[in-house]
Every structure is written in C-alpha cells, then in structure tokens.
XYZ file of C-alpha atoms in Angstrom:
248
model
C 5.986 9.222 3.707
C 2.581 8.794 3.605
C 1.197 6.127 1.773
C -1.441 7.149 -0.451
C -4.775 6.065 -1.201
C -7.175 6.487 -3.786
C -10.748 5.106 -3.204
C -13.902 5.172 -5.669
C -17.371 5.854 -4.110
C -19.618 4.058 -6.362
C -22.484 6.295 -4.874
C -25.717 4.619 -5.692
C -24.685 2.913 -8.790
C -23.778 -0.994 -9.480
C -26.360 -3.965 -9.139
C -24.366 -6.806 -7.788
C -24.211 -8.325 -11.702
C -23.266 -4.688 -12.649
C -20.450 -4.698 -9.588
C -19.108 -8.558 -10.275
C -18.318 -6.734 -14.161
C -16.801 -3.676 -12.980
C -14.828 -5.691 -10.732
C -13.274 -7.943 -12.930
C -12.408 -5.447 -15.274
C -10.839 -3.209 -12.194
C -8.541 -6.300 -10.883
C -6.236 -6.579 -13.401
C -5.756 -3.104 -13.286
C -5.481 -2.169 -10.051
C -5.059 -5.226 -8.131
C -1.250 -5.559 -7.669
C -1.000 -2.027 -7.061
C 1.582 -1.741 -4.040
C 2.571 1.129 -3.434
C -1.261 2.895 -3.501
C -4.167 1.781 -1.192
C -7.147 0.956 -3.518
C -10.523 0.698 -1.807
C -14.022 0.055 -3.323
C -17.237 1.591 -1.666
C -19.922 -0.208 -3.684
C -23.873 0.128 -1.868
C -24.610 -2.107 0.530
C -25.612 -4.816 -1.245
C -22.527 -5.389 -3.379
C -20.103 -5.464 -0.159
C -20.466 -9.446 0.041
C -19.757 -10.113 -3.455
C -16.850 -7.193 -3.654
C -14.987 -8.628 -0.678
C -15.154 -12.501 -2.181
C -13.760 -10.983 -5.869
C -11.116 -9.124 -4.317
C -9.949 -11.451 -2.343
C -5.856 -12.621 -3.351
C -5.515 -8.523 -4.546
C -4.313 -6.034 -2.661
C -7.473 -4.028 -3.274
C -9.967 -3.005 -0.124
C -13.097 -2.877 0.081
C -15.116 0.426 2.230
C -18.755 1.072 2.651
C -20.244 4.415 2.067
C -21.958 4.984 5.331
C -22.745 3.289 8.837
C -25.151 4.151 11.631
C -23.693 4.956 15.825
C -25.534 2.161 17.288
C -24.522 -1.619 17.411
C -28.246 -3.490 16.914
C -31.332 -2.375 17.383
C -35.085 -0.643 16.138
C -33.061 1.335 13.032
C -34.913 0.099 10.508
C -32.864 0.765 7.131
C -29.714 1.192 9.314
C -26.737 -0.577 9.194
C -23.992 -1.440 12.592
C -20.725 -1.583 12.038
C -20.023 -4.651 13.333
C -21.827 -5.798 10.634
C -19.424 -4.043 8.170
C -16.853 -5.596 9.381
C -17.680 -9.113 9.542
C -18.612 -8.665 5.914
C -15.357 -7.524 4.820
C -14.901 -4.044 5.594
C -11.690 -2.384 5.935
C -12.935 1.124 4.836
C -16.153 3.222 5.585
C -16.687 6.956 4.417
C -18.599 9.025 6.900
C -20.067 12.362 6.591
C -20.230 12.534 3.245
C -22.084 16.130 2.076
C -24.723 14.234 -0.263
C -25.120 12.202 3.098
C -25.134 16.140 4.664
C -27.090 17.798 2.234
C -29.857 15.113 1.259
C -30.810 13.711 5.070
C -29.189 16.039 7.182
C -26.546 14.542 8.717
C -24.617 16.942 11.357
C -21.001 17.424 12.648
C -22.129 15.497 15.600
C -23.501 12.660 14.324
C -20.432 12.433 12.263
C -18.369 12.481 15.251
C -20.650 9.352 16.429
C -20.465 7.305 13.609
C -16.318 8.054 13.520
C -15.716 7.047 17.074
C -17.866 4.191 16.650
C -16.308 2.863 13.151
C -12.664 3.154 14.905
C -14.385 1.510 18.341
C -15.110 -1.228 15.312
C -11.910 -1.220 14.025
C -12.789 0.201 10.634
C -10.605 3.614 9.386
C -12.868 6.095 8.257
C -12.424 8.267 5.781
C -14.583 11.530 6.788
C -15.650 14.200 4.449
C -15.372 17.865 5.041
C -16.599 20.750 2.239
C -17.708 23.937 1.144
C -20.837 25.087 -0.830
C -19.902 27.703 -3.762
C -21.905 30.510 -1.482
C -19.422 29.606 1.623
C -16.349 29.434 -0.873
C -17.553 33.220 -2.364
C -18.196 34.571 1.330
C -14.471 33.764 2.296
C -15.535 31.150 5.125
C -14.104 27.848 3.526
C -11.250 27.644 6.198
C -13.451 28.266 9.190
C -16.151 26.249 8.019
C -14.102 23.271 6.981
C -11.941 23.594 10.278
C -15.000 23.186 12.180
C -16.173 19.840 10.534
C -12.688 18.515 11.156
C -12.383 19.728 14.911
C -16.431 18.300 15.770
C -15.380 15.287 13.517
C -12.335 14.297 15.653
C -13.361 15.211 18.985
C -12.308 12.495 21.422
C -10.624 10.638 18.617
C -7.068 9.448 20.416
C -3.904 10.317 18.752
C -3.052 6.118 17.994
C -6.370 6.008 16.368
C -6.303 9.238 14.660
C -3.492 7.719 12.208
C -5.975 6.010 10.786
C -8.276 8.180 10.140
C -8.141 9.850 6.622
C -10.411 13.203 6.193
C -11.555 13.639 2.663
C -11.552 17.768 1.500
C -14.564 17.440 -1.325
C -15.529 21.288 -1.865
C -19.794 20.515 -2.847
C -18.840 22.990 -5.838
C -17.282 20.630 -7.508
C -18.424 16.843 -7.219
C -20.199 15.754 -9.901
C -20.450 19.336 -11.813
C -16.878 18.802 -13.720
C -15.862 21.883 -11.817
C -12.336 20.978 -10.194
C -11.266 23.274 -7.502
C -7.296 24.286 -8.451
C -4.087 22.228 -7.419
C -3.573 25.575 -5.589
C -7.221 25.974 -3.940
C -7.102 22.355 -3.227
C -3.679 22.164 -1.615
C -4.724 25.039 0.257
C -7.427 23.552 1.749
C -5.422 20.181 2.270
C -2.902 22.183 3.894
C -5.024 23.883 6.592
C -6.848 20.398 7.446
C -3.595 19.170 8.403
C -2.785 22.302 9.919
C -6.011 21.594 12.141
C -4.982 18.235 12.811
C -2.005 19.889 14.058
C -3.354 22.155 16.569
C -5.903 18.993 17.429
C -3.056 16.683 18.213
C 0.358 17.505 17.588
C 2.420 17.694 14.084
C 3.654 14.384 14.344
C 0.035 13.226 14.381
C -1.239 15.423 11.768
C 1.987 14.284 9.242
C 0.950 10.775 9.607
C -2.751 11.915 8.472
C -3.561 11.257 4.744
C -5.896 14.117 3.388
C -7.055 13.227 0.399
C -9.115 15.616 -2.339
C -12.261 14.616 -4.022
C -14.373 16.713 -7.029
C -14.469 15.554 -10.166
C -11.363 13.635 -10.025
C -10.444 12.288 -13.153
C -7.863 10.657 -15.504
C -6.783 13.903 -16.649
C -6.371 16.112 -13.664
C -5.530 13.473 -11.112
C -1.616 13.825 -11.551
C -1.152 16.866 -11.174
C -3.473 17.075 -8.100
C -1.909 14.458 -6.280
C 1.080 16.319 -6.855
C 0.883 18.552 -4.285
C 2.168 18.146 -0.802
C -0.611 17.837 1.179
C -2.972 15.440 -1.073
C -2.463 12.426 -0.469
C -4.758 10.226 -2.984
C -8.243 11.185 -3.828
C -11.959 9.765 -2.474
C -13.240 9.450 -6.304
C -16.942 8.820 -7.428
C -17.862 8.726 -11.466
C -15.004 8.197 -12.630
C -14.435 5.341 -10.191
C -17.369 3.549 -12.705
C -15.812 2.585 -15.507
C -11.694 1.524 -16.291
C -9.765 5.047 -16.494
C -10.350 4.391 -12.389
C -7.144 2.443 -12.898
C -5.545 5.860 -14.467
C -6.439 7.516 -11.736
C -4.680 5.423 -9.106
C -1.973 5.045 -11.461
C -1.366 8.469 -11.364
C-alpha cells in the first residue's frame, strides 16, 4: 500500500513573517498526521524558519527548485546541499512554471533529479500538458516522454523515493480541474511507463500525485482514484483549508 502524500507549493508567496503565521495556523491541524506525508514547500527565504517551526511535528519541508551543480558561479541559484543542510527533505522539480517562464528543458530536469537523489533529497517531479496538447490528443505521449527523460539513469532503489506529480497546465490556477477520470487516466499511464522503465513492482511503489486546482471540495474524489496517491496543491495550500485536503 502506497503512503499518501499531500504537498503544498506556496510558489512566490509568503514573507517570513507571513510564513510563520501560516505555519502556526496549520500546525495544529495537520502536524499530527500519521497516515499521510504532509509537505510544505515555501520560498527559499522561508525554508530555515519553516524547518524550525515544524520541529516536533510530522510535517516535512521541501523546496520549489534547485540547481544541478554542487557550487560555483551560478548567481541566484541554490545548490542541493544547501537545501539538505537547511533541513529540506523534498524538492519540486520541473514545475510547468519553471518550464514555461524560465525555459527549463526535460534534460535539465533529469540532471536535477539525479543531483537531488545524490544528496538524499526526494524529488517531486512535475509533468503535464498544455490545453492545446490535450486537444491534439497527445497528452499521454507527452507525459510519457517527460517521465522517461526525467527518470533516465535513475536506479530502481532510488526511484521508489521519487514522486511524480501530474499537473495539467490548463488546470493550474485556473479553477478548472481535470475530471477524476481524466486525472486517473494520465496517472495510470504514468505508472505504466514507470513499469516499462523499471518493473511493475517498482512502479507500484512510486507515488503519483495530481495537481491542478485541487481544493477541499474535490480532493476526496480525486484521491479515491486507484492511481492517485495525493496532491500537489497550489493556491489552496496558503490557507487553513489545506487541512481539509490533507484529511481527504
């Protein structure tokens, strides 16, 4: 039985003082969860504070991105060892906003995945299609390609610590959500390609999330689907309602 995981991607929101307020609000609501991995992914400037504030709870902290080099003249970037030393357990990689706004390629995502694993970080690897790609009927082809490249050279024993997050780009922050059946269809296809890359036993251990306007009203139905193991939550992770999604 795969353990469920609900991660909140705060994106570029919350100053340190605002982060403190949000965490203090959510801590009593989700901090004692034993059956679900709860992950907060705040901006870099909030990470050290967040790690300190969640001590003694079951909440884990993740970052929203990292670079694939150890150190050096890469102004503005953050190295994996910095995240690990700061107390991060997870890191989101390949989010559609990173791909779309900042030109991240599948190959760069793969480099980041390998480097995260090397440093003991658990990658949450984002994949998903644009609306026109869904309308062209190439969703499964595109997502299969993204997964295959992201997992290139990943060992089986490391793959089971990775999380794949299916986020249809047309559903992120739009209020539109994939139907339960649409989300399950793609998450099932992701598990199928993972079985092709590794084997069925490994694929059955890797957690697959859905993300894209997940909220307290639709979470339970989405998470009830057999191949959906939780959610990568955006806007709804910035308020107390996030607890309802975790409970779902």
